[in-house]
Structure formats: structure tokens, C-alpha cells
Short mmCIF file of C-alpha atoms in Angstrom, two decimals:
data_model
loop_
_atom_site.label_atom_id
_atom_site.label_comp_id
_atom_site.label_asym_id
_atom_site.label_seq_id
_atom_site.Cartn_x
_atom_site.Cartn_y
_atom_site.Cartn_z
CA UNK A 1 -54.67 2.74 -17.89
CA UNK A 2 -58.01 0.96 -17.50
CA UNK A 3 -58.02 -1.34 -14.48
CA UNK A 4 -60.21 -2.75 -11.75
CA UNK A 5 -60.72 -0.79 -8.56
CA UNK A 6 -61.82 -1.39 -5.01
CA UNK A 7 -64.27 1.13 -3.58
CA UNK A 8 -63.79 1.37 0.17
CA UNK A 9 -66.27 2.90 2.58
CA UNK A 10 -64.20 4.33 5.42
CA UNK A 11 -65.70 5.36 8.75
CA UNK A 12 -63.64 8.26 10.12
CA UNK A 13 -63.78 8.97 13.85
CA UNK A 14 -62.22 12.21 15.13
CA UNK A 15 -62.72 14.72 17.90
CA UNK A 16 -64.84 16.80 15.52
CA UNK A 17 -67.22 13.90 14.96
CA UNK A 18 -67.74 10.82 12.82
CA UNK A 19 -68.16 10.69 9.06
CA UNK A 20 -68.11 8.12 6.29
CA UNK A 21 -66.24 8.63 3.03
CA UNK A 22 -65.63 6.60 -0.11
CA UNK A 23 -62.05 5.93 -1.23
CA UNK A 24 -61.02 4.30 -4.50
CA UNK A 25 -58.01 1.97 -4.68
CA UNK A 26 -56.98 1.24 -8.26
CA UNK A 27 -55.70 -2.31 -8.72
CA UNK A 28 -52.74 -1.75 -11.03
CA UNK A 29 -48.97 -2.18 -10.74
CA UNK A 30 -48.53 1.59 -11.05
CA UNK A 31 -50.49 2.11 -7.83
CA UNK A 32 -48.80 -0.67 -5.85
CA UNK A 33 -47.36 1.89 -3.41
CA UNK A 34 -50.84 3.16 -2.51
CA UNK A 35 -52.14 -0.39 -2.11
CA UNK A 36 -49.16 -1.27 0.10
CA UNK A 37 -49.75 1.83 2.23
CA UNK A 38 -53.40 0.86 2.75
CA UNK A 39 -52.61 -2.73 3.73
CA UNK A 40 -49.79 -1.55 6.04
CA UNK A 41 -52.27 0.83 7.69
CA UNK A 42 -54.64 -2.01 8.56
CA UNK A 43 -51.80 -4.26 9.73
CA UNK A 44 -51.71 -6.74 6.83
CA UNK A 45 -48.32 -5.73 5.42
CA UNK A 46 -44.95 -5.10 7.02
CA UNK A 47 -42.19 -2.93 5.60
CA UNK A 48 -40.12 -4.80 3.01
CA UNK A 49 -42.71 -7.53 2.45
CA UNK A 50 -44.49 -7.93 -0.88
CA UNK A 51 -48.11 -6.82 -0.87
CA UNK A 52 -50.57 -9.67 -0.42
CA UNK A 53 -54.11 -8.39 -0.65
CA UNK A 54 -56.37 -10.39 1.64
CA UNK A 55 -59.68 -8.66 0.93
CA UNK A 56 -61.59 -10.89 3.39
CA UNK A 57 -59.67 -9.23 6.25
CA UNK A 58 -60.51 -5.66 5.14
CA UNK A 59 -64.07 -5.34 6.55
CA UNK A 60 -63.95 -4.04 10.13
CA UNK A 61 -60.17 -3.46 9.94
CA UNK A 62 -58.87 -0.33 11.66
CA UNK A 63 -55.99 2.00 10.94
CA UNK A 64 -54.83 5.60 10.82
CA UNK A 65 -54.84 8.05 7.96
CA UNK A 66 -54.39 11.71 7.17
CA UNK A 67 -57.56 13.35 5.93
CA UNK A 68 -57.59 16.58 3.96
CA UNK A 69 -60.34 18.84 2.69
CA UNK A 70 -60.42 19.28 -1.05
CA UNK A 71 -62.40 21.88 -2.92
CA UNK A 72 -62.71 22.85 -6.53
CA UNK A 73 -63.34 26.40 -7.61
CA UNK A 74 -67.02 27.20 -7.17
CA UNK A 75 -67.89 23.73 -5.89
CA UNK A 76 -68.47 22.24 -2.48
CA UNK A 77 -65.71 20.90 -0.23
CA UNK A 78 -65.20 17.24 0.45
CA UNK A 79 -62.93 14.96 2.49
CA UNK A 80 -60.10 13.08 0.83
CA UNK A 81 -57.55 10.54 2.10
CA UNK A 82 -54.13 12.15 1.85
CA UNK A 83 -52.01 9.40 3.42
CA UNK A 84 -52.26 6.05 5.21
CA UNK A 85 -50.00 5.52 8.24
CA UNK A 86 -48.51 2.07 8.96
CA UNK A 87 -50.06 0.26 11.90
CA UNK A 88 -47.86 0.20 15.00
CA UNK A 89 -48.36 -2.92 17.12
CA UNK A 90 -47.35 -0.96 20.24
CA UNK A 91 -50.05 1.65 19.63
CA UNK A 92 -53.32 0.66 21.34
CA UNK A 93 -55.27 2.71 18.81
CA UNK A 94 -56.91 6.10 18.68
CA UNK A 95 -59.86 6.62 20.98
CA UNK A 96 -62.04 9.67 20.39
CA UNK A 97 -61.71 12.11 23.28
CA UNK A 98 -58.73 10.34 24.90
CA UNK A 99 -55.07 11.25 25.05
#
């Protein structure tokens, strides 16, 4: 149904290089799971807690996600967020080129 949306500009850093993509989060009760996954990925939501969207904390937040390449027949390929991974407080974060 018609609803508001948040357009996020995500900076992706990987071994292959750095890119920026746009991701749309639809603000509707039917997409609450996707919103919860995003806020868990940036460390603002814990498992079992209700989602509280603090948009002022989103700029410069970091997290992990699964990126896939999507293509339509006869058109160009583009990056797409497939999944957001919850932030682990014990994980120091991904550093490009480090193991």
C-alpha cells in the first residue's frame, strides 16, 4: 500500500573496491521485519526488542550486509541489498584488506 519511505545512501567497502548504492526502506507495518533488520545491523535494535527508529543515529552508522548483483533481461546489472546482518558487539568490524 502507499506509504512513506526512507532512501538510504549506503557506502559499501569490500576487497573489490568501494561503491555507493541507494536502498529504499518502506515505512509500513508490513515491512517491519526489514526495518528491524536494518536497525539491528547498525546496532540500534537487539533481538526481541520492539523497533525504535532513531533516524538521527543513522548517518555515519556502520554495519554488515549481503550484497547481490541483480540484472533484468537485456538491461544493465546493479547492486542490491539482499540481507542485513545483526551487529555483534564482540566483532571489531570489517576492515578492507584485513583478516
